[in-house]
CSV table of C-alpha atoms in Angstrom, one decimal:
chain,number,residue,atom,x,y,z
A,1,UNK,CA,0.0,0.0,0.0
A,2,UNK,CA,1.2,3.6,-0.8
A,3,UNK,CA,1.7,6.6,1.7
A,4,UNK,CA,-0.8,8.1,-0.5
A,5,UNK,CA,-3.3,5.2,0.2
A,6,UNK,CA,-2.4,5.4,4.0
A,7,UNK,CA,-3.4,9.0,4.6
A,8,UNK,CA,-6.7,9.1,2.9
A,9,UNK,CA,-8.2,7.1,5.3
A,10,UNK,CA,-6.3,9.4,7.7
A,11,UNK,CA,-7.7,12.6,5.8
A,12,UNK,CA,-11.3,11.5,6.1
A,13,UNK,CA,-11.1,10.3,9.7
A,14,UNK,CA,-10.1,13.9,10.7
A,15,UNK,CA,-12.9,15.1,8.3
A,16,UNK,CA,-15.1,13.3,10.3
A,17,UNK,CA,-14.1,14.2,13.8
A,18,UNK,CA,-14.2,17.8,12.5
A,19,UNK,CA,-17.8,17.3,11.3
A,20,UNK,CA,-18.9,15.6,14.6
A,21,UNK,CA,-17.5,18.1,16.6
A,22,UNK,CA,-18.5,21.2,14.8
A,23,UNK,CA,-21.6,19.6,13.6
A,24,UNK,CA,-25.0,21.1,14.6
A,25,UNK,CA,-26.7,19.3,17.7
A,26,UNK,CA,-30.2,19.0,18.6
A,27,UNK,CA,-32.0,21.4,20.4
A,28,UNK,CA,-34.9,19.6,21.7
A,29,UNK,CA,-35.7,16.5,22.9
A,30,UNK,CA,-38.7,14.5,22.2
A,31,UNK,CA,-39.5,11.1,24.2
A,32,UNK,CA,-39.9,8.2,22.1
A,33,UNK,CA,-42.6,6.2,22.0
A,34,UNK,CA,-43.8,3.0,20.3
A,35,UNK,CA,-47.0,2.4,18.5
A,36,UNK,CA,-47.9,0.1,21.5
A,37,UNK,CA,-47.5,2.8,23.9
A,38,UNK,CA,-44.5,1.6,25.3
A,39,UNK,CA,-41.7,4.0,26.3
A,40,UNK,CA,-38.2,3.3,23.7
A,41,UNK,CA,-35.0,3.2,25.5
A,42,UNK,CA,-32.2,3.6,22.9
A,43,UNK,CA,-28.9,2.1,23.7
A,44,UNK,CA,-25.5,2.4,22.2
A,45,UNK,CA,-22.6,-0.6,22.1
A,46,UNK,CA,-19.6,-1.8,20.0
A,47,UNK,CA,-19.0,-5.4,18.4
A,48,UNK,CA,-16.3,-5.4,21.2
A,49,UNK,CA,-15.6,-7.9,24.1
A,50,UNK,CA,-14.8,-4.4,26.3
A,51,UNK,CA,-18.3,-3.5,25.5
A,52,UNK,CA,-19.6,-7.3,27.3
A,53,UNK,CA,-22.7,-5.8,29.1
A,54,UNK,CA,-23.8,-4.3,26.1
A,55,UNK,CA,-23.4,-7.2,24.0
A,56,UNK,CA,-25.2,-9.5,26.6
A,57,UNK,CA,-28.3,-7.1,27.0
A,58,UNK,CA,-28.6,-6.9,23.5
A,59,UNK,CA,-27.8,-10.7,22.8
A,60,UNK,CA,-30.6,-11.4,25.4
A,61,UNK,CA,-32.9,-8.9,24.2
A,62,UNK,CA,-32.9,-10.4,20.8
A,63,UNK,CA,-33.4,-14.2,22.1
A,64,UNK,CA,-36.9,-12.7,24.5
A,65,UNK,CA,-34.7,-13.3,27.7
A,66,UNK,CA,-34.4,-9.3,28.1
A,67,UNK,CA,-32.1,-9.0,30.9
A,68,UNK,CA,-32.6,-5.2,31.2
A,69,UNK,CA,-36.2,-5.7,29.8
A,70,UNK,CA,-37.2,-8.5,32.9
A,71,UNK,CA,-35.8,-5.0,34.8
A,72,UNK,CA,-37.1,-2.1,33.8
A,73,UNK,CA,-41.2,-3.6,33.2
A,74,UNK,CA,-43.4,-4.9,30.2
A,75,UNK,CA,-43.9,-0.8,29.5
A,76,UNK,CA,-40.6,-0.3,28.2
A,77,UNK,CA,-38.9,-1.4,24.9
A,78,UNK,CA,-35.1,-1.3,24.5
A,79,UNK,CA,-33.6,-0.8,21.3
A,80,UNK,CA,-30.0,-1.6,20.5
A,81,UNK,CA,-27.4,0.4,18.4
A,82,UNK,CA,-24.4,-0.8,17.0
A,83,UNK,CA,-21.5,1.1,16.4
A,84,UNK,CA,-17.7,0.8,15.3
A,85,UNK,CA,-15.8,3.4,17.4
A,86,UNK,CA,-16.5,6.6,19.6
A,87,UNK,CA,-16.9,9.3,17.2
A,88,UNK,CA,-20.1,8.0,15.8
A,89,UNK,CA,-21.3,7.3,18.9
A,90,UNK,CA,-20.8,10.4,20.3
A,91,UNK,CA,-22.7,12.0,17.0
A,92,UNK,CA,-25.7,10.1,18.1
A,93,UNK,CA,-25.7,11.2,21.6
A,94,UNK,CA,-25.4,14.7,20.4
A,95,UNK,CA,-28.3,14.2,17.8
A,96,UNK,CA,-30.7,12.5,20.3
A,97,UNK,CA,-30.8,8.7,18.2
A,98,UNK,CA,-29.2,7.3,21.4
A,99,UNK,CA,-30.1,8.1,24.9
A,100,UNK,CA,-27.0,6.0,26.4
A,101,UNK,CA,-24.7,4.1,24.8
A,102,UNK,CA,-20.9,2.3,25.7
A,103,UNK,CA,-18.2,3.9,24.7
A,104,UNK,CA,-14.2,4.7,25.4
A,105,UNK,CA,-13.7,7.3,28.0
A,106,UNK,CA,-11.7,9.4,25.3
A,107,UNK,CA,-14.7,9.9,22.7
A,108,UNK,CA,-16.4,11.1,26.1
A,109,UNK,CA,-14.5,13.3,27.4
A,110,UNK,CA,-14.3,14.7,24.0
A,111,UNK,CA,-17.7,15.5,23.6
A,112,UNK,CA,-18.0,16.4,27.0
A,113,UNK,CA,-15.5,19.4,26.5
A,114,UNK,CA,-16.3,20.4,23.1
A,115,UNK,CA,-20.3,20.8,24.4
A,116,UNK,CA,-18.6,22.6,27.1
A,117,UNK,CA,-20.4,20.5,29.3
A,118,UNK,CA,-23.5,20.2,27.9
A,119,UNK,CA,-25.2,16.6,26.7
A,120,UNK,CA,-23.2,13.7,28.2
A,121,UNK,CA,-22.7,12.8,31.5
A,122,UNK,CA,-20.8,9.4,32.3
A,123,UNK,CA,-23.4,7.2,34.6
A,124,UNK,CA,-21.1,3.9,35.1
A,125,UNK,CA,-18.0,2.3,34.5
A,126,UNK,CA,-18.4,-0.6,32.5
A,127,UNK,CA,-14.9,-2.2,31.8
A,128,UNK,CA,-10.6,-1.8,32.4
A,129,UNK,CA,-8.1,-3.5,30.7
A,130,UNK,CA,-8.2,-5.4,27.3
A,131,UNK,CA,-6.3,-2.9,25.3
A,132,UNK,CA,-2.7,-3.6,23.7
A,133,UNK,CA,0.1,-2.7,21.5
A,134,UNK,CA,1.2,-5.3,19.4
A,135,UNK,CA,4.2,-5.7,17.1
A,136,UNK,CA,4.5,-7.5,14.0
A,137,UNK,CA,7.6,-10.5,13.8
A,138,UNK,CA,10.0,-8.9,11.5
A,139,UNK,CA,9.1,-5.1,12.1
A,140,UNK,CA,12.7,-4.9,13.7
A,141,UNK,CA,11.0,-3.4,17.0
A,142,UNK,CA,12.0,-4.2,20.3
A,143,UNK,CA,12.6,-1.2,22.3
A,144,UNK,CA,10.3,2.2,22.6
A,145,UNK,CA,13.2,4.2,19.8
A,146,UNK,CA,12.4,1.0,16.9
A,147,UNK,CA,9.1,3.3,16.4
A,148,UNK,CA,10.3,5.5,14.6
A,149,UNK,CA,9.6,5.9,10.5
A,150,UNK,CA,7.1,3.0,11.5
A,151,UNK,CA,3.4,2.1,10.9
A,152,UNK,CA,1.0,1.6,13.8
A,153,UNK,CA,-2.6,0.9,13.4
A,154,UNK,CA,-5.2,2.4,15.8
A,155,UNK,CA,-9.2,1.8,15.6
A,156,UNK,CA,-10.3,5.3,14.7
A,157,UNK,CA,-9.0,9.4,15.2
A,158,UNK,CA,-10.0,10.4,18.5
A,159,UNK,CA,-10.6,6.6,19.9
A,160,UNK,CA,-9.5,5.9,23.7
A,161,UNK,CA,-6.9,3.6,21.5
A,162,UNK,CA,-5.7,6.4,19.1
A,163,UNK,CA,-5.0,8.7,22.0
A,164,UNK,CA,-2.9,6.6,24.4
A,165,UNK,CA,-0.6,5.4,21.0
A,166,UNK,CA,-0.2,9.1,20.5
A,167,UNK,CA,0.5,9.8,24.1
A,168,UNK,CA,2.7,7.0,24.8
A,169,UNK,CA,4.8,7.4,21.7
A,170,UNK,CA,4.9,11.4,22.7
A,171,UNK,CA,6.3,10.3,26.1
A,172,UNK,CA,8.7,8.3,24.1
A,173,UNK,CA,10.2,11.7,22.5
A,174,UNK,CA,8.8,11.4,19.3
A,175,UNK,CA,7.6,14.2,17.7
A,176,UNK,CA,3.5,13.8,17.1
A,177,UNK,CA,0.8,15.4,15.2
A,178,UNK,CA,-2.7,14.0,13.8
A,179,UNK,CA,-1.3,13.9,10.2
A,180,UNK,CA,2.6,12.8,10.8
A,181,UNK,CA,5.6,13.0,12.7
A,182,UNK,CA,8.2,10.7,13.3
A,183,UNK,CA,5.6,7.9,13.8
A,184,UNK,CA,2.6,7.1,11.3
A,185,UNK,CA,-0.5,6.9,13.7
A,186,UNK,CA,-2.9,5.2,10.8
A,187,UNK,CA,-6.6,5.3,12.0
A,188,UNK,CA,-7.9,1.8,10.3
A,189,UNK,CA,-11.0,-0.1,11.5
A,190,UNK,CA,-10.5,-2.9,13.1
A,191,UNK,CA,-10.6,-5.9,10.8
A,192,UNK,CA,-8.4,-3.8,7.8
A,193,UNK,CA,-5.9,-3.8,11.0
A,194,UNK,CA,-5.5,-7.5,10.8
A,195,UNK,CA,-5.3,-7.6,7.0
A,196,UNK,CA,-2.3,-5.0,7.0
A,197,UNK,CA,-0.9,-6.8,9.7
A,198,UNK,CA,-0.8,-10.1,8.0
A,199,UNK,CA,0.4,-8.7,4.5
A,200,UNK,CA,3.3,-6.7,6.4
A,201,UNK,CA,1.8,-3.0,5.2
A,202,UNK,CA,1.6,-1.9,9.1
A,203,UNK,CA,4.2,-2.8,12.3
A,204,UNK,CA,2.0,-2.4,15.1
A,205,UNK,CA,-1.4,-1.6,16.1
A,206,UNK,CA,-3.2,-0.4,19.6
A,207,UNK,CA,-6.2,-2.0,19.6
A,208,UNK,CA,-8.9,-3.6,22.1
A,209,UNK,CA,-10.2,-7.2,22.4
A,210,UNK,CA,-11.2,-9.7,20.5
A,211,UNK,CA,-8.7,-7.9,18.2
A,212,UNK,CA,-5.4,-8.1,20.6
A,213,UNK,CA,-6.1,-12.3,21.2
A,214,UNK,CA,-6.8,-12.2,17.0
A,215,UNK,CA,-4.1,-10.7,16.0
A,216,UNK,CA,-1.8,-12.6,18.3
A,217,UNK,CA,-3.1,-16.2,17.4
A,218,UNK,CA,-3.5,-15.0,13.8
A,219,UNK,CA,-1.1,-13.1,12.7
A,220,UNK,CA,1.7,-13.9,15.4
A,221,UNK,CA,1.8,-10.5,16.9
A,222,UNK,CA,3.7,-9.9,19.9
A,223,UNK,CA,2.2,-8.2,22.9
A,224,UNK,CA,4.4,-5.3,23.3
A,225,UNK,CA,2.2,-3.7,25.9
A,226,UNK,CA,-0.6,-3.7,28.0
A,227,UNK,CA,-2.1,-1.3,30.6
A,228,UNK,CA,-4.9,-4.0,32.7
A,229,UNK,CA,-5.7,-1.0,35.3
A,230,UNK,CA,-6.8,1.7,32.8
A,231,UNK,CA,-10.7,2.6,31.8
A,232,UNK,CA,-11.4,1.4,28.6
A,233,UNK,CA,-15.6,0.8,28.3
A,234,UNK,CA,-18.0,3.5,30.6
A,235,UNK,CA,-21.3,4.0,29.6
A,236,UNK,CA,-22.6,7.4,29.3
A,237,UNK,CA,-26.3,9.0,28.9
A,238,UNK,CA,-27.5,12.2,26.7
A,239,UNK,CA,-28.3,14.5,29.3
A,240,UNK,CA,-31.1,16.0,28.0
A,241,UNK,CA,-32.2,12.0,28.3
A,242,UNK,CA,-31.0,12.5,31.8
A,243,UNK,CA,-33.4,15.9,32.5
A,244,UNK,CA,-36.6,14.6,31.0
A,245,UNK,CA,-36.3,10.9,32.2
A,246,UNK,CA,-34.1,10.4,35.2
A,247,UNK,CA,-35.8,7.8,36.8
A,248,UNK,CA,-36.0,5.4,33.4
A,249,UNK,CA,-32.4,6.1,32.9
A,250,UNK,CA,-31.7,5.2,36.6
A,251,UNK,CA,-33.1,1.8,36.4
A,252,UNK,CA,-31.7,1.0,33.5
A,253,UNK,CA,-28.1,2.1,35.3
A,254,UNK,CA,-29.2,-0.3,38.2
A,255,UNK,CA,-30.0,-3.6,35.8
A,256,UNK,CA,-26.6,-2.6,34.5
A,257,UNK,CA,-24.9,-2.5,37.5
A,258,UNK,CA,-26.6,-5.8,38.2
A,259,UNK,CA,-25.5,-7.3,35.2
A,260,UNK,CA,-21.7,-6.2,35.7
A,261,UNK,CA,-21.9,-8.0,38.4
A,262,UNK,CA,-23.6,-11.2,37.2
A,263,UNK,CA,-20.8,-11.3,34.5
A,264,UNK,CA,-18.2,-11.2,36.9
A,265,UNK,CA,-19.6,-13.9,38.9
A,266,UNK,CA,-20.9,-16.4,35.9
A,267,UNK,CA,-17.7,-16.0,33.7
A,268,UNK,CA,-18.6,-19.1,31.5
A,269,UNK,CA,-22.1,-17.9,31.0
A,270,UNK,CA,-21.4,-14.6,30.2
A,271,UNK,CA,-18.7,-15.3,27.4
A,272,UNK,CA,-21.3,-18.0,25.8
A,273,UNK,CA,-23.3,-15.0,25.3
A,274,UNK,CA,-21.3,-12.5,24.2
A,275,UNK,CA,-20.0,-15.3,21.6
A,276,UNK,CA,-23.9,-15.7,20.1
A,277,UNK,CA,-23.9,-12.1,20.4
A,278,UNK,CA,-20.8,-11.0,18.4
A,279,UNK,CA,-21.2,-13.9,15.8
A,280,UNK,CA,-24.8,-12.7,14.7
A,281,UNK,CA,-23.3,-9.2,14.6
A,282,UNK,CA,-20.3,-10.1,12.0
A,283,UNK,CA,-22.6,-13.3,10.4
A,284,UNK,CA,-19.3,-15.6,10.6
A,285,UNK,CA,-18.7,-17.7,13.7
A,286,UNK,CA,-16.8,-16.6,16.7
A,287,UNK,CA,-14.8,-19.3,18.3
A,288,UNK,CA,-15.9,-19.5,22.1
A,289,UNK,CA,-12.3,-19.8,22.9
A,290,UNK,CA,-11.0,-16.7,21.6
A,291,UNK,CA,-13.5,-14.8,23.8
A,292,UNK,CA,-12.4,-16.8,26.5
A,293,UNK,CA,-8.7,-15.9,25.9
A,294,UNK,CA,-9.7,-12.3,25.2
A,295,UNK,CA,-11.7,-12.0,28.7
A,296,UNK,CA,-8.8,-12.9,30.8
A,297,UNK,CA,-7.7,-9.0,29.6
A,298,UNK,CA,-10.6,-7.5,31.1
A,299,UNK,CA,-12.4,-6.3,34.7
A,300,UNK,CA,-15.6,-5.8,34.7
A,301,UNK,CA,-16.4,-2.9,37.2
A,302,UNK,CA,-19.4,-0.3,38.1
A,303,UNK,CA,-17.0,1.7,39.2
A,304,UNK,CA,-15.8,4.9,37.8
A,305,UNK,CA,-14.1,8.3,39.4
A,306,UNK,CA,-12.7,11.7,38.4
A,307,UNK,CA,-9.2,10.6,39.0
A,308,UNK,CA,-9.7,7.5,37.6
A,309,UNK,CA,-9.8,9.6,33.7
A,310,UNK,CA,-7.8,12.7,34.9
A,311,UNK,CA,-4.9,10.8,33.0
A,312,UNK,CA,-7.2,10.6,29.8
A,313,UNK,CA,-7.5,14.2,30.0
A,314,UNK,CA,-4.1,15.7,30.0
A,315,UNK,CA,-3.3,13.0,27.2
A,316,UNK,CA,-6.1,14.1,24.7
A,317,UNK,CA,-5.2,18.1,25.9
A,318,UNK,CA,-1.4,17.5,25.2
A,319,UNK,CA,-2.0,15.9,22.0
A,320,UNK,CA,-4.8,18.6,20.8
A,321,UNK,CA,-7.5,16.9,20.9
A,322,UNK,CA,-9.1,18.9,23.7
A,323,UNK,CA,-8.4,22.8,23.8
A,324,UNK,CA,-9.5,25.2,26.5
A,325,UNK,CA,-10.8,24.8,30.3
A,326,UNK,CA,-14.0,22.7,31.1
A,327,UNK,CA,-15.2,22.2,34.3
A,328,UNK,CA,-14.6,18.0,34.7
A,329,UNK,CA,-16.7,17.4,38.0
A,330,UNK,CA,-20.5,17.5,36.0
A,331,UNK,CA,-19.4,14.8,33.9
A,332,UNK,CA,-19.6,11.9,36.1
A,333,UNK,CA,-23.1,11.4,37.2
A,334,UNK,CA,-23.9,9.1,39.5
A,335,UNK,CA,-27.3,7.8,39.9
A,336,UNK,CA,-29.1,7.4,43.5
């Protein structure tokens, strides 16, 4: 593949963030309801094993086992979203066709900042862990200063990936911008990562389960590193959702919380789950044991802080993707 080929992708990703973030948001908000009279609650996840509560309420939702449905009473209907990175998800919390969805901390934090405050609000923690960097055999690169002049692959501009390559290559002394520098940072979805990686066109990629077990049984990449402590799945609620239907959105938060902890305590269950779940997503067969090797990457926790993402913030700040002073302490919401 050319440089030229590279950097379209790269071009339209940045395109797109500038369109999401300058875009126009709605004004109102309108309750939906269904023809039956039922009230719609519309949630947000990603084809990801980080994203396990949102695949499993979704997963059971479809098979008539409604986890959150059994919870929240016959007069509410849950509708399910799917989406590929943080970005887009963000664009439909900011255009009302979600009110909550899972998503990386840095797509939130993001919008939370350019909203200046205004229209998400982080409710839970959902997931930590399960990210990596990975190096291809034959890329030459086995210490942090083997980077340099070198491909690496992250999901998406913007993503909680895509900011933690760019900050811990930055804290490497290489010189980083969204376009360049002494590193190529090449925002490719997910499965084009794998591709590349097998054909030799990239060196490395920062990307999130199943992807870090695929790439390493597949392709033979190397965990170069991990970071098991940080936040990588919260789940976050419009907040005009939030001002016109608090108490629907706070049972929903409950049944999640409940489910976090079901999935903790019923491993083997859960993963047989999120397995249906992901294979009727992609319409190909997920092997049960790669999302058994994948969860071993993961905690599953309700818990989320400040401090816990003040770390997030002065990355995406250093690296410009967030400009100018926002008061943090609205942004987590817990619900009573």
């Amino acid at each position: 593949m050319t440089r030229r080929a590279f950097f379209l992708p790269l071009v339209l990703a940045v395109a797109s963030m500038a369109a999401l973030l300058g875009g126009c948001r709605a004004k109102t908000y309108s309750e939906p309801v269904s023809r039956a009279g039922k009230k719609i609650l519309r949630v947000g996840y990603f084809p990801n094993i980080t994203h396990a509560q949102g695949v499993i309420g979704s997963t059971l939702t479809a098979e008539k086992k409604g986890w959150f449905e059994e919870r929240l009473g016959p007069d509410v209907e849950i509708q399910w979203f799917v989406y590929n990175a943080g970005p887009s998800a963000m664009e439909a919390i900011f255009t009302d066709s979600v009110d909550l969805t899972y998503v990386g901390p840095s797509p939130a934090l993001n919008a939370f900042i350019r909203a200046r405050g205004d229209d998400i609000r982080i409710v839970s923690g959902s997931a930590r862990g399960g990210a990596a960097l990975l190096v291809r055999p034959g890329a030459g690169i086995e210490k942090p200063e083997d980077f340099r002049g070198k491909k690496l692959a992250t999901p998406q501009l913007g993503n909680t990936q895509d900011v933690a390559a760019r900050a811990w290559l930055k804290a490497q002394g290489f010189h980083m911008t969204q376009l360049g520098g002494d590193v190529f940072v090449l925002p490719t979805a997910n499965p084009d990562q794998l591709a590349l990686f097998k054909q030799g066109q990239i060196d490395a990629v920062w990307t999130v389960e199943p992807w870090v077990t695929r790439i390493e049984t597949e392709a033979g990449g190397s965990v170069y590193l991990e970071q098991p402590d940080v936040v990588t799945t919260v789940l976050v609620a419009s907040k005009k959702a939030l001002d016109h239907r608090s108490e629907l959105i706070g049972r929903f938060v409950k049944a999640h919380h409940e489910l976090t902890d079901w999935t903790v305590a019923h491993p083997a269950e859960a993963q047989a789950i999120v397995q249906r779940g992901l294979t009727a997503i992609v319409h190909r067969e997920v092997p049960l044991k790669l999302v058994s090797a994948a969860w071993k990457r993961l905690t599953f926790s309700n818990d989320i802080t400040l401090h816990s993402i003040e770390g997030l913030v002065a990355d995406a700040r250093g690296l410009g993707f967030i400009r100018g002073d926002v008061e943090l302490q609205p942004l987590i919401h817990i619900l009573q």
